[in-house]
């Protein structure tokens, strides 16, 4: 039941064409989706500056291009994660402003460059192999209107590396911390800052890393109280939540 | 090397009692702990309103009382998690303002009731068995100077329950979402709000819940992008991070 | 917004006290819970013959008695699972018709003995140690108005045992099959009947049974296409779904 | 020992050519397979409308074609699951009525379109990536003579989506609910309907989804009592059991 | 249908009281259990010397005594595994010949001491903590009529220990090899002998032994081709299979 | 120290060229390998009829051919497991009697066809997909001089299939039972026979079969006492142990 | 065959009482244990300063006292791990020099206080709860004749703590690093020193620590190349290996 | 703040250009990295003879060549692990002394052949398939200036093989022990020597080896107290720690 029909119903009540009891009955069966859709609109207002997002994995180039075209009709900014260079070619044909982030296989369209975040988002990695996941977080946060700072390759085996970045870290309003192998970096970073640290385990490693399980468990058991965790390799999720916190 | 000794060293350089090269050498071996301690002080200033925290598990009543006495000498607020009623008796003897939160086995001292949080923290549970963990989050957040709202027993099997609290949820600046069994609630809540959702898996359940593993995995794989996760039963961590976000 | 307020609103529209646009606005924010609650009522009608259920685990005797009293005020039949003999004493004081099923630690009140099921529910176990879980399924199915048949201790190591019950099994409209250890019985039973088999792994076993994991995995991988699975030791769930199928 | 030989034996007894004791002895060693085969025939009668099924995985195109040809000689309907387009070409050469369902890589022959199901089977997915598994369930259910309704992409992160389909869901006699990642949808759907929900975890996801384990555990721990579970990606099994329930 | 009824049926055919077709029909529905029961009898003959066995875990003293009494009426030898001293008292009251094996908590009645085994069964342990499981194997094998030899505490960290028993090991017809922790002994023993080695992992260990999982996996991956494995702590099973092999 | 040198030493003692103490000292340091090598020879005598075996996985065609050539110089029979057709071509060039078993990717040379086994080895599979593993067991057992009987595709979902082979099974001296998915067949077969059953889990299945883990756990927890287990897909090991038992 | 018999044999050869061939034959069957035993003696000489060790877990007080008495007859130093205060009372009655280390439940007798280690062993813990495991390592290392230094409660969440001990750490010849929860400390310590770091995961933690698994995996995946790992809670093993390295 | 600037600051204090308080303030914010970098230099001195190391996995040939060129400018020795023959071609173009170790896919440059190790490092494997991992350890140890001895293919199923190498093993100062499948070799070797044994599990095996997990768990649970463990397939780490111990 869309708004037109609802207006009609209320007018019918007003005009006496429909009895209150009948109207009551129709309202009781008011489909949730309509209310829901209204909420979506309402939400959209609150979500100003949020990009549209396509999870590219498992979608064909054609599908990505088709969805992108539809979304770009109503949104200035678009993010396609886990996609390919060939999908990018198709999206670029639709929207010349599209750029391809090869490290993290993401397509971004950022026509609205308004800054929504209050502070800085620091994005930290333990090693160079963690950079693709960190870049996904970075692209996400940038598209959502944040200033970000990349601090890469500061793993705990050379503790002076992360310590040397202490002041920069302490200037951030939220930190995204990306690490594979033993996933120890978020605990150290969490001890250096007073803000939320979003830990992203990566599948980097071999043997008993079990495709990121070791890093994931390490982060969940962090002795730093300001650490929360997202799924293995989920750079997008980390960048998304960091953006929400930075707007707070 | 504390500040006095450092001042002395510089004065010695100024007065020519110490050569620049010697001073250089002493400074090169400047112990980290001193710098570190300075940082702690600096941090403490930033941490205004943070309670002192004792993780009670594995500590005797005597140990808890002794640490509590020491910490209360310098802090208005104190939290003891995973403790016992008998430990509370000892703490109360030291500090009459102490209260015991039996549901989550926590002792709280809250003499400074300043509100530091900007908005509301909503603390949601799927079932009544999840309440102890939620209460630990609630006590933590209150001690850190936040207004909180408890929304309990709104699990997804009766979806109208959580939907009926939608407006309250949407008024929060951050949501702590506590659930055992399949851990599905954070995904639903995450879809209803535009703010960070901190998901806490609980060990509630039996059989293939594997002591909270099912809920943990469910939350890590949430299809809602605004969900991050803490350790199983870690109400304290969730309350702590929520407080940080609420100050942001 | 309850029905009274909704009627009032429509009357206001009818009488011209409220403009259509205002009413529209109020309706757009119509809280879900009210609709939801209506649905519950509607559901309740469909659920005729469903007992009220209390999951006893983790609840005190007092809590169980209090909830039971409340539920018995509006329902003829009640089931309390995973409870204790002492909780039963309290419930019996409230409702003398209550009976205690010691094997599965369940309290049942069955004042309405209407049969709702179309056919027979066969409840089968591999060993005698699986009987408590099977009894929970049996009590549940009986309270939901079904005729049941218990076929116990017919594990596959003595295949003649289950074969000798073939005709009885083939007369059932749905089979609940309870087994621990290797959990092989549902596959054999599934091959003997043309109806749904609900497999319940139990935590019976030791060593590499890993508290029911071996049986669970075995059942999920059953080569019989008519087998579905519930959680380890979840006799209640199996009895519940079997009852739904038997009403179909 | 086939029926001819058994008749002969009894005639021999009748005619006195064989002593009762000798006959007794022969009967005692009556091979099970013959009885078994009789049962199969008997079963087949009960199974009217069941398609023949070939599990295609691990079989060559030649093998599939050969088996299909043999089965089609005695059956109107045939299903080949987990097969390939090239196998389809071979089957189509044998049976022009064969159709290929590319989304789920299944071949179907449906020459007998009799409806055996009493009601509607709703097949629901959380995401678009779950559709191949859902389609396998759908094709299976259709071949077994059921009316089905597809409700796709209604995952819980946008709860209004599934709520908007509530009435359609509530009109079904059984629901197949397919979801990867956290696998939360069956719990929500289970709370909306009063009929059995067959949950199918899919291997969709990454990282801590562990190839469908997260969804599987979530579904096994569902707080909705009407949920049972089949193996990861087992759309065929779900469609099969749903068909059995719908005939009930 | 027991033998009497079957004889009657055949006589009826012989006498013309029953038509061949009717008899055929009755025979077609000949219940499996009767054939099955016949098989059991037949089996029993083959099983001469097999003790009756009660798996004591989870059974009350009363239940054990009752079953023991029943079984002792028809069998000379009886084994009760995983039981208690108090159960033994009750069994001894029924059968004074009963003995209690405290190390492995087993009750044995061995009135028939016939030797059925052709050769020697060697029962080997890595450590002293593995002895209870080994003793269960030993008691089982002795009750089944075998000569056994205990070789305890010859773990691989002191390789000379097992080497010093090489000739004794090589004189056995089958070896039971019991080990916890890393479970390496069966591989070494397997390389020393030319006969089957039945490996029994035990739950002895701590930490990453995961209650016997480490030993179990080690044994399953043994590089000695003559090793097979039974469940963790399953001394009974190992003794049972060893006895079967020793009769071969 | 080889035999020549040892003889020389003893002659030196005899002739007084070496003192007893010196000889004693030399003997104390007698390298184990020499004794060991003697044992190998001794063992070899016991092992009459054992084929030489090459585990082909991870070896190049060249390596396999080179080892095969060396082994064939001293042995009539040879088995190469987990190899390739191209390796076979090289081996066949060396030994024209070589045959290739494509189902299990094994090369066999069987020039000595002496029967060493006392009885029959039955090799049973649950499904057709399990045949490659069963064939590896069969080839192994044949090369070791056994009569074998293949009983394939008798999985428990159609229980009449395995029951119809009961007499054949009961005529075996040892049974190898190969099954994937839920791995239930060994429990049923174990209940039908009085001889050892060697269960081989296979990696056949999908989803929660976890590459054979479900079948492995099922077999380890078998309620039939005569079942022992080898590694997933280890047809060679099963055939090897079965051969040892059959010689017993 | 002990040395006396071997001497006799050689004398017999010398005297012509035994032919060389006969002697050869007897020597070929020379039991390994004798050589082995000789090696044990030889080893013991090398092991000067090694204490005798009793693994107390699962042993009664009586057993511990009996073994201790036997070992103390030939050794100055003794260590009993995982034991009890009551066992200590019994040992003290035998050897008044015995001391009890309550934190790690160990009994030590150290009558030979010779220092065998070349340098210092640093024993580090992340938290105070890890101290019992660290103390077991410390007691072990002290009994083996080492100077040790305890550095406790320097977990990575407060990185200045471990940094402040950098010079002390760098003065050690080997470091034992004990940590539960995320087990990150060894990676940081490993980066600060140039010597081997023996990492000991502890079972300290809750939820997703899975009884030390998280710490174990973290340590195995350490990005510091000088880290090796022992079993969860294995303080003894760490102290033992550290002592070996310190003697090197 | 580098040393130049620090000297300048102290000179300014000396000359009165900077007040002590200002200097104090600048020093308080002294960036950690500078101290850190100083430490690295200091460390480098201690690390004389350490090769530079590039972990090749996941790096392109170009990246490896570029890093290698940079490192070779300041170091005589270089190791690239987990790389390719094509990367070697590029490195060889830069440094003709580079050699390629095909078995373990490592590039080595060893222009400084100084021996730093005090004793011998024995590198032992259970099977031939473990050699690549052992070779990685060997190349690492050689580049770090050690004499090594390879003892390959001495797995425990033929125990005489490792026993025959006992004296060689006992001459080593540290042993690296590489094994897949059940990983039993380190326990045996650990019992034969009095020095540290570094156990390296390999991913060699199939089925229940779970890619090295079985070997890893076996080694962690070793009953030999002198065994420590590194990650699955981590030959480099084992060679590195062995080198550190050998310098001790």
Short mmCIF file of N, CA and C in Angstrom, two decimals, chain A residues 32 35 39 42-44 46-47 50 118 163 166 170 173 190-198 216-217 220-222 225-232 234 236-238 240-241 244-245 247-248, chain B residues 32 35 39 42-44 46-47 50 118 163 166 170 173 190-198 216-217 220-222 225-232 234 236-238 240-241 244-245 247-248:
data_model
loop_
_atom_site.label_atom_id
_atom_site.label_comp_id
_atom_site.label_asym_id
_atom_site.label_seq_id
_atom_site.Cartn_x
_atom_site.Cartn_y
_atom_site.Cartn_z
N UNK A 32 3.95 -4.38 5.68
CA UNK A 32 5.15 -3.82 6.30
C UNK A 32 6.05 -3.17 5.27
N UNK A 35 5.63 0.66 4.90
CA UNK A 35 6.25 1.36 6.02
C UNK A 35 7.76 1.25 5.90
N UNK A 39 10.69 4.00 5.68
CA UNK A 39 11.86 4.08 6.56
C UNK A 39 13.14 4.19 5.76
N UNK A 42 13.56 7.63 4.83
CA UNK A 42 13.94 8.38 6.01
C UNK A 42 15.41 8.12 6.34
N UNK A 43 15.75 6.87 6.29
CA UNK A 43 17.14 6.51 6.56
C UNK A 43 18.07 7.19 5.58
N UNK A 44 17.67 7.17 4.35
CA UNK A 44 18.55 7.73 3.34
C UNK A 44 18.92 9.17 3.67
N UNK A 46 19.22 10.41 6.61
CA UNK A 46 20.22 10.36 7.68
C UNK A 46 21.58 9.92 7.12
N UNK A 47 21.50 9.19 6.07
CA UNK A 47 22.73 8.59 5.54
C UNK A 47 23.46 9.50 4.56
N UNK A 50 26.67 8.83 2.43
CA UNK A 50 27.00 7.40 2.31
C UNK A 50 27.08 7.05 0.84
N UNK A 118 34.49 14.08 11.61
CA UNK A 118 34.99 15.14 12.49
C UNK A 118 36.51 15.14 12.60
N UNK A 163 55.91 2.67 17.46
CA UNK A 163 56.12 3.70 18.49
C UNK A 163 56.47 5.04 17.84
N UNK A 166 53.50 7.09 17.11
CA UNK A 166 52.60 7.26 18.25
C UNK A 166 51.81 8.56 18.20
N UNK A 170 47.88 9.01 17.95
CA UNK A 170 47.12 9.65 19.04
C UNK A 170 46.31 10.84 18.55
N UNK A 173 40.85 10.01 15.51
CA UNK A 173 39.62 9.84 16.29
C UNK A 173 39.19 8.37 16.32
N UNK A 190 46.16 -0.40 20.55
CA UNK A 190 45.10 -0.11 21.51
C UNK A 190 45.65 0.45 22.81
N UNK A 191 46.85 0.04 23.18
CA UNK A 191 47.46 0.57 24.40
C UNK A 191 48.03 1.97 24.23
N UNK A 192 48.21 2.38 22.99
CA UNK A 192 48.82 3.71 22.73
C UNK A 192 47.79 4.82 22.57
N UNK A 193 46.55 4.43 22.26
CA UNK A 193 45.54 5.46 21.99
C UNK A 193 44.34 5.31 22.92
N UNK A 194 43.55 6.37 23.00
CA UNK A 194 42.36 6.37 23.84
C UNK A 194 41.08 6.33 23.04
N UNK A 195 41.17 5.91 21.80
CA UNK A 195 40.00 5.89 20.93
C UNK A 195 39.73 4.46 20.47
N UNK A 196 38.58 4.23 19.87
CA UNK A 196 38.27 2.86 19.41
C UNK A 196 39.26 2.39 18.35
N UNK A 197 39.66 1.14 18.45
CA UNK A 197 40.52 0.49 17.46
C UNK A 197 39.71 -0.63 16.81
N UNK A 198 39.55 -0.54 15.51
CA UNK A 198 38.84 -1.60 14.78
C UNK A 198 39.89 -2.52 14.18
N UNK A 216 42.54 -13.68 13.85
CA UNK A 216 41.19 -13.39 14.34
C UNK A 216 41.08 -13.69 15.83
N UNK A 217 41.53 -14.88 16.24
CA UNK A 217 41.44 -15.24 17.66
C UNK A 217 42.30 -14.30 18.50
N UNK A 220 40.40 -11.05 18.99
CA UNK A 220 39.24 -11.20 19.88
C UNK A 220 39.67 -11.28 21.34
N UNK A 221 40.87 -11.78 21.58
CA UNK A 221 41.37 -11.93 22.94
C UNK A 221 42.30 -10.79 23.34
N UNK A 222 42.23 -9.69 22.62
CA UNK A 222 43.14 -8.58 22.91
C UNK A 222 43.01 -8.13 24.37
N UNK A 225 41.34 -2.93 25.97
CA UNK A 225 39.87 -2.90 26.07
C UNK A 225 39.20 -2.12 24.96
N UNK A 226 39.94 -1.38 24.18
CA UNK A 226 39.30 -0.54 23.16
C UNK A 226 39.32 -1.17 21.77
N UNK A 227 39.51 -2.49 21.71
CA UNK A 227 39.61 -3.17 20.42
C UNK A 227 38.32 -3.93 20.12
N UNK A 228 37.75 -3.70 18.92
CA UNK A 228 36.69 -4.57 18.42
C UNK A 228 37.14 -5.14 17.09
N UNK A 229 36.46 -6.18 16.63
CA UNK A 229 36.99 -6.97 15.53
C UNK A 229 35.94 -7.13 14.43
N UNK A 230 36.39 -7.15 13.18
CA UNK A 230 35.51 -7.49 12.06
C UNK A 230 36.02 -8.78 11.40
N UNK A 231 35.32 -9.25 10.40
CA UNK A 231 35.66 -10.52 9.75
C UNK A 231 37.05 -10.46 9.10
N UNK A 232 37.63 -11.61 8.88
CA UNK A 232 38.92 -11.74 8.21
C UNK A 232 38.86 -11.05 6.83
N UNK A 234 38.05 -8.16 6.01
CA UNK A 234 36.91 -7.26 5.80
C UNK A 234 37.32 -5.80 5.94
N UNK A 236 36.43 -3.36 4.03
CA UNK A 236 35.26 -2.51 3.81
C UNK A 236 34.52 -2.27 5.13
N UNK A 237 34.22 -3.33 5.85
CA UNK A 237 33.48 -3.20 7.11
C UNK A 237 34.21 -2.29 8.10
N UNK A 238 35.53 -2.46 8.17
CA UNK A 238 36.30 -1.63 9.10
C UNK A 238 36.24 -0.16 8.70
N UNK A 240 33.93 1.24 7.02
CA UNK A 240 32.55 1.70 7.19
C UNK A 240 32.27 2.10 8.64
N UNK A 241 32.61 1.19 9.56
CA UNK A 241 32.36 1.50 10.98
C UNK A 241 33.22 2.67 11.45
N UNK A 244 31.48 5.74 10.57
CA UNK A 244 30.35 6.02 11.47
C UNK A 244 30.84 6.64 12.77
N UNK A 245 31.91 6.06 13.32
CA UNK A 245 32.43 6.58 14.59
C UNK A 245 32.95 8.01 14.40
N UNK A 247 31.89 10.24 12.49
CA UNK A 247 30.80 11.23 12.37
C UNK A 247 30.16 11.53 13.72
N UNK A 248 30.39 10.65 14.64
CA UNK A 248 29.60 10.65 15.89
C UNK A 248 29.64 11.97 16.65
N UNK B 32 63.11 3.72 28.37
CA UNK B 32 61.79 3.92 27.81
C UNK B 32 60.72 4.10 28.88
N UNK B 35 59.85 7.77 29.79
CA UNK B 35 58.99 8.36 28.77
C UNK B 35 57.61 7.75 28.86
N UNK B 39 53.94 9.34 29.51
CA UNK B 39 52.79 9.14 28.64
C UNK B 39 51.57 8.70 29.41
N UNK B 42 50.07 11.62 30.91
CA UNK B 42 49.42 12.37 29.85
C UNK B 42 48.10 11.69 29.46
N UNK B 43 48.20 10.40 29.31
CA UNK B 43 47.00 9.64 28.98
C UNK B 43 45.93 9.83 30.03
N UNK B 44 46.34 9.75 31.26
CA UNK B 44 45.37 9.83 32.34
C UNK B 44 44.53 11.11 32.22
N UNK B 46 43.78 12.65 29.51
CA UNK B 46 42.82 12.43 28.44
C UNK B 46 41.70 11.51 28.88
N UNK B 47 42.04 10.68 29.80
CA UNK B 47 41.10 9.63 30.20
C UNK B 47 40.14 10.09 31.29
N UNK B 50 37.42 8.10 33.23
CA UNK B 50 37.58 6.65 33.12
C UNK B 50 37.67 6.05 34.52
N UNK B 118 28.12 11.95 24.77
CA UNK B 118 27.29 12.91 24.05
C UNK B 118 25.86 12.43 23.90
N UNK B 163 11.46 -4.70 16.58
CA UNK B 163 10.91 -3.64 15.73
C UNK B 163 10.17 -2.61 16.57
N UNK B 166 12.31 0.14 17.69
CA UNK B 166 13.08 0.76 16.63
C UNK B 166 13.40 2.22 16.89
N UNK B 170 16.97 3.87 17.32
CA UNK B 170 17.46 4.89 16.38
C UNK B 170 17.85 6.19 17.07
N UNK B 173 23.37 6.69 20.10
CA UNK B 173 24.56 7.07 19.34
C UNK B 173 25.44 5.85 19.08
N UNK B 190 21.58 -3.91 13.31
CA UNK B 190 22.47 -3.16 12.43
C UNK B 190 21.75 -2.59 11.23
N UNK B 191 20.73 -3.30 10.76
CA UNK B 191 19.96 -2.81 9.62
C UNK B 191 18.98 -1.72 10.00
N UNK B 192 18.67 -1.59 11.29
CA UNK B 192 17.68 -0.60 11.74
C UNK B 192 18.31 0.73 12.11
N UNK B 193 19.61 0.73 12.39
CA UNK B 193 20.24 1.97 12.85
C UNK B 193 21.39 2.36 11.93
N UNK B 194 21.80 3.61 12.06
CA UNK B 194 22.91 4.14 11.24
C UNK B 194 24.15 4.39 12.07
N UNK B 195 24.23 3.77 13.23
CA UNK B 195 25.36 4.01 14.12
C UNK B 195 26.09 2.69 14.35
N UNK B 196 27.28 2.74 14.95
CA UNK B 196 28.01 1.50 15.20
C UNK B 196 27.27 0.56 16.14
N UNK B 197 27.30 -0.72 15.81
CA UNK B 197 26.71 -1.76 16.67
C UNK B 197 27.86 -2.65 17.16
N UNK B 198 28.02 -2.71 18.46
CA UNK B 198 29.05 -3.58 19.02
C UNK B 198 28.38 -4.88 19.44
N UNK B 216 29.51 -16.17 17.91
CA UNK B 216 30.68 -15.40 17.50
C UNK B 216 30.83 -15.41 15.98
N UNK B 217 30.79 -16.60 15.38
CA UNK B 217 30.95 -16.69 13.93
C UNK B 217 29.82 -15.96 13.22
N UNK B 220 30.54 -12.23 13.31
CA UNK B 220 31.67 -11.85 12.45
C UNK B 220 31.25 -11.84 10.98
N UNK B 221 30.27 -12.65 10.63
CA UNK B 221 29.81 -12.73 9.25
C UNK B 221 28.56 -11.91 9.01
N UNK B 222 28.29 -10.98 9.90
CA UNK B 222 27.06 -10.20 9.77
C UNK B 222 26.99 -9.50 8.42
N UNK B 225 26.83 -3.85 7.70
CA UNK B 225 28.20 -3.34 7.64
C UNK B 225 28.61 -2.56 8.87
N UNK B 226 27.69 -2.23 9.74
CA UNK B 226 28.05 -1.41 10.90
C UNK B 226 28.27 -2.22 12.17
N UNK B 227 28.52 -3.51 12.02
CA UNK B 227 28.68 -4.40 13.18
C UNK B 227 30.16 -4.73 13.40
N UNK B 228 30.67 -4.53 14.62
CA UNK B 228 31.97 -5.07 15.01
C UNK B 228 31.76 -5.97 16.22
N UNK B 229 32.75 -6.78 16.53
CA UNK B 229 32.54 -7.87 17.48
C UNK B 229 33.61 -7.85 18.57
N UNK B 230 33.23 -8.21 19.78
CA UNK B 230 34.20 -8.43 20.86
C UNK B 230 34.15 -9.90 21.28
N UNK B 231 34.97 -10.26 22.21
CA UNK B 231 35.08 -11.66 22.64
C UNK B 231 33.77 -12.16 23.26
N UNK B 232 33.61 -13.46 23.29
CA UNK B 232 32.45 -14.11 23.90
C UNK B 232 32.32 -13.68 25.37
N UNK B 234 32.15 -10.84 26.64
CA UNK B 234 32.94 -9.66 27.03
C UNK B 234 32.08 -8.41 27.12
N UNK B 236 32.19 -6.16 29.41
CA UNK B 236 33.03 -5.02 29.79
C UNK B 236 33.61 -4.34 28.56
N UNK B 237 34.21 -5.12 27.69
CA UNK B 237 34.83 -4.54 26.49
C UNK B 237 33.82 -3.78 25.65
N UNK B 238 32.63 -4.36 25.51
CA UNK B 238 31.61 -3.70 24.70
C UNK B 238 31.20 -2.38 25.33
N UNK B 240 32.97 -0.58 27.27
CA UNK B 240 34.12 0.32 27.22
C UNK B 240 34.21 1.01 25.85
N UNK B 241 34.16 0.20 24.79
CA UNK B 241 34.27 0.79 23.45
C UNK B 241 33.06 1.68 23.15
N UNK B 244 33.73 4.96 24.55
CA UNK B 244 34.68 5.74 23.74
C UNK B 244 33.99 6.36 22.54
N UNK B 245 33.14 5.56 21.88
CA UNK B 245 32.45 6.08 20.69
C UNK B 245 31.51 7.21 21.09
N UNK B 247 31.81 9.35 23.35
CA UNK B 247 32.53 10.58 23.66
C UNK B 247 33.01 11.27 22.39
N UNK B 248 33.05 10.54 21.32
CA UNK B 248 33.74 10.97 20.09
C UNK B 248 33.28 12.34 19.59
#
